[in-house]
CSV table of C-alpha atoms in Angstrom, one decimal:
chain,number,residue,atom,x,y,z
A,1,MET,CA,84.8,90.6,106.6
A,2,SER,CA,87.4,88.2,108.0
A,3,SER,CA,90.5,89.4,109.7
A,4,ILE,CA,93.2,90.6,107.2
A,5,CYS,CA,96.1,89.4,109.4
A,6,ASN,CA,96.8,87.0,112.2
A,7,CYS,CA,99.1,89.0,114.4
A,8,ARG,CA,100.2,88.9,118.0
A,9,THR,CA,99.8,92.0,120.1
A,10,SER,CA,102.9,94.0,120.7
A,11,ALA,CA,103.5,97.5,122.2
A,12,GLN,CA,105.4,99.8,119.9
A,13,VAL,CA,106.0,103.5,120.4
A,14,VAL,CA,105.5,105.4,117.1
A,15,THR,CA,106.3,109.0,116.8
A,16,MET,CA,104.6,110.9,113.9
A,17,SER,CA,104.7,114.5,113.0
A,18,PRO,CA,101.2,116.2,113.4
A,19,GLY,CA,100.6,116.4,109.6
A,20,ARG,CA,101.8,112.9,108.7
A,21,VAL,CA,99.4,110.2,107.7
A,22,LYS,CA,99.6,106.4,107.5
A,23,VAL,CA,97.6,104.6,104.9
A,24,LEU,CA,96.4,101.0,105.1
A,25,CYS,CA,95.5,99.5,101.7
A,26,GLU,CA,94.0,96.0,101.4
A,27,ARG,CA,94.3,93.9,98.3
A,28,ILE,CA,92.9,90.4,97.5
A,29,MET,CA,94.5,88.9,94.4
A,30,SER,CA,93.2,86.1,92.2
A,31,ARG,CA,94.8,82.8,93.0
A,32,GLY,CA,97.7,81.9,90.6
A,33,TYR,CA,98.7,85.5,90.0
A,34,GLU,CA,100.9,85.9,93.1
A,35,PRO,CA,104.2,86.1,91.2
A,36,ARG,CA,102.8,88.7,88.7
A,37,VAL,CA,101.3,90.8,91.4
A,38,ALA,CA,104.6,90.7,93.3
A,39,ARG,CA,106.4,92.1,90.3
A,40,LEU,CA,103.8,94.8,89.8
A,41,MET,CA,104.0,95.8,93.4
A,42,GLU,CA,107.8,96.1,93.2
A,43,ASN,CA,107.3,98.4,90.2
A,44,VAL,CA,104.7,100.5,92.2
A,45,LYS,CA,107.1,100.7,95.2
A,46,ALA,CA,109.9,102.0,92.9
A,47,LYS,CA,107.5,104.7,91.5
A,48,VAL,CA,105.9,105.7,94.8
A,49,ARG,CA,109.4,106.2,96.5
A,50,ALA,CA,110.0,109.0,94.0
A,51,GLN,CA,106.8,110.9,95.0
A,52,PRO,CA,107.0,114.2,97.0
A,53,GLY,CA,106.1,113.7,100.6
A,54,PHE,CA,106.5,109.9,100.6
A,55,ILE,CA,108.2,108.5,103.7
A,56,SER,CA,107.9,104.7,103.7
A,57,ILE,CA,106.0,101.6,102.4
A,58,ASP,CA,105.7,98.0,103.8
A,59,THR,CA,103.8,95.1,102.3
A,60,TYR,CA,102.5,92.1,104.3
A,61,ALA,CA,100.8,88.9,103.2
A,62,GLN,CA,98.2,87.3,105.4
A,63,VAL,CA,99.7,84.3,107.3
A,64,ASN,CA,97.1,81.7,106.3
A,65,ASP,CA,96.0,83.1,102.9
A,66,HIS,CA,98.8,84.5,100.6
A,67,THR,CA,96.3,86.0,98.3
A,68,LYS,CA,95.4,88.7,100.9
A,69,TYR,CA,97.8,91.6,101.2
A,70,VAL,CA,98.0,94.8,103.2
A,71,VAL,CA,100.2,97.7,102.2
A,72,PHE,CA,101.1,100.4,104.8
A,73,SER,CA,102.5,103.7,103.5
A,74,GLU,CA,103.5,106.8,105.4
A,75,TRP,CA,103.3,110.3,103.9
A,76,GLU,CA,104.3,113.8,105.1
A,77,SER,CA,100.7,115.0,104.7
A,78,LYS,CA,97.3,113.8,103.4
A,79,LYS,CA,97.8,116.4,100.6
A,80,ASP,CA,100.9,114.6,99.4
A,81,PHE,CA,99.1,111.3,99.5
A,82,ASP,CA,96.1,112.8,97.5
A,83,THR,CA,98.6,114.1,94.9
A,84,TRP,CA,99.9,110.6,94.5
A,85,LEU,CA,96.3,109.2,94.1
A,86,ALA,CA,95.5,111.8,91.4
A,87,SER,CA,98.7,111.1,89.4
A,88,GLU,CA,98.7,109.3,86.1
A,89,THR,CA,101.4,107.0,87.5
A,90,PHE,CA,99.1,105.8,90.3
A,91,GLN,CA,96.1,105.5,87.9
A,92,GLU,CA,98.1,103.2,85.5
A,93,CYS,CA,99.5,101.1,88.4
A,94,THR,CA,96.1,100.6,89.8
A,95,LYS,CA,94.6,99.6,86.4
A,96,GLN,CA,97.3,96.9,86.0
A,97,ILE,CA,96.9,95.6,89.5
A,98,ASN,CA,93.0,95.6,89.4
A,99,GLU,CA,93.2,93.1,86.5
A,100,LEU,CA,94.7,90.6,88.9
A,101,LEU,CA,92.5,91.1,91.9
A,102,ASP,CA,89.5,89.1,93.1
A,103,VAL,CA,88.1,92.4,94.6
A,104,PRO,CA,89.2,95.2,92.3
A,105,GLY,CA,89.3,98.8,93.5
A,106,LEU,CA,91.1,100.7,96.2
A,107,HIS,CA,90.2,99.6,99.7
A,108,MET,CA,92.1,101.9,102.1
A,109,ARG,CA,92.0,103.7,105.4
A,110,ILE,CA,93.9,106.8,106.3
A,111,PHE,CA,95.2,107.3,109.8
A,112,LYS,CA,96.9,110.2,111.6
A,113,ALA,CA,98.3,110.5,115.1
A,114,PRO,CA,95.8,111.6,117.7
A,115,LYS,CA,96.2,115.0,119.3
A,116,ASP,CA,96.5,113.5,122.7
A,117,ASP,CA,98.7,110.5,123.7
A,118,VAL,CA,96.6,107.4,123.6
A,119,PHE,CA,97.8,103.9,124.6
A,120,LEU,CA,95.5,101.1,123.4
A,121,LEU,CA,96.1,97.4,123.5
């Protein structure tokens, strides 16, 4: 799989509570559907912001291929995120978005802060 983003390395201090998780979700949309997907994603963001345990969400497009997106979200706990995944709202949003993707389905990774301080470049 090719790199999802072209990014420069930067050092950033991130403080997370022990139970918090960050979720990375990758999406590759079909060409020509970019405006429609953007509208759907704004709708999803509005709905996810109302979910218990939700903290933040950021969406990025790959620099050299605007059909490839990553979405980063942060949750108070994995349980809160799992509750969102099981919700009817999430299922409906996913169904609508999958119709516009080259690679349908949910491609995600869940991260939590390590128990010990780790500094990686």
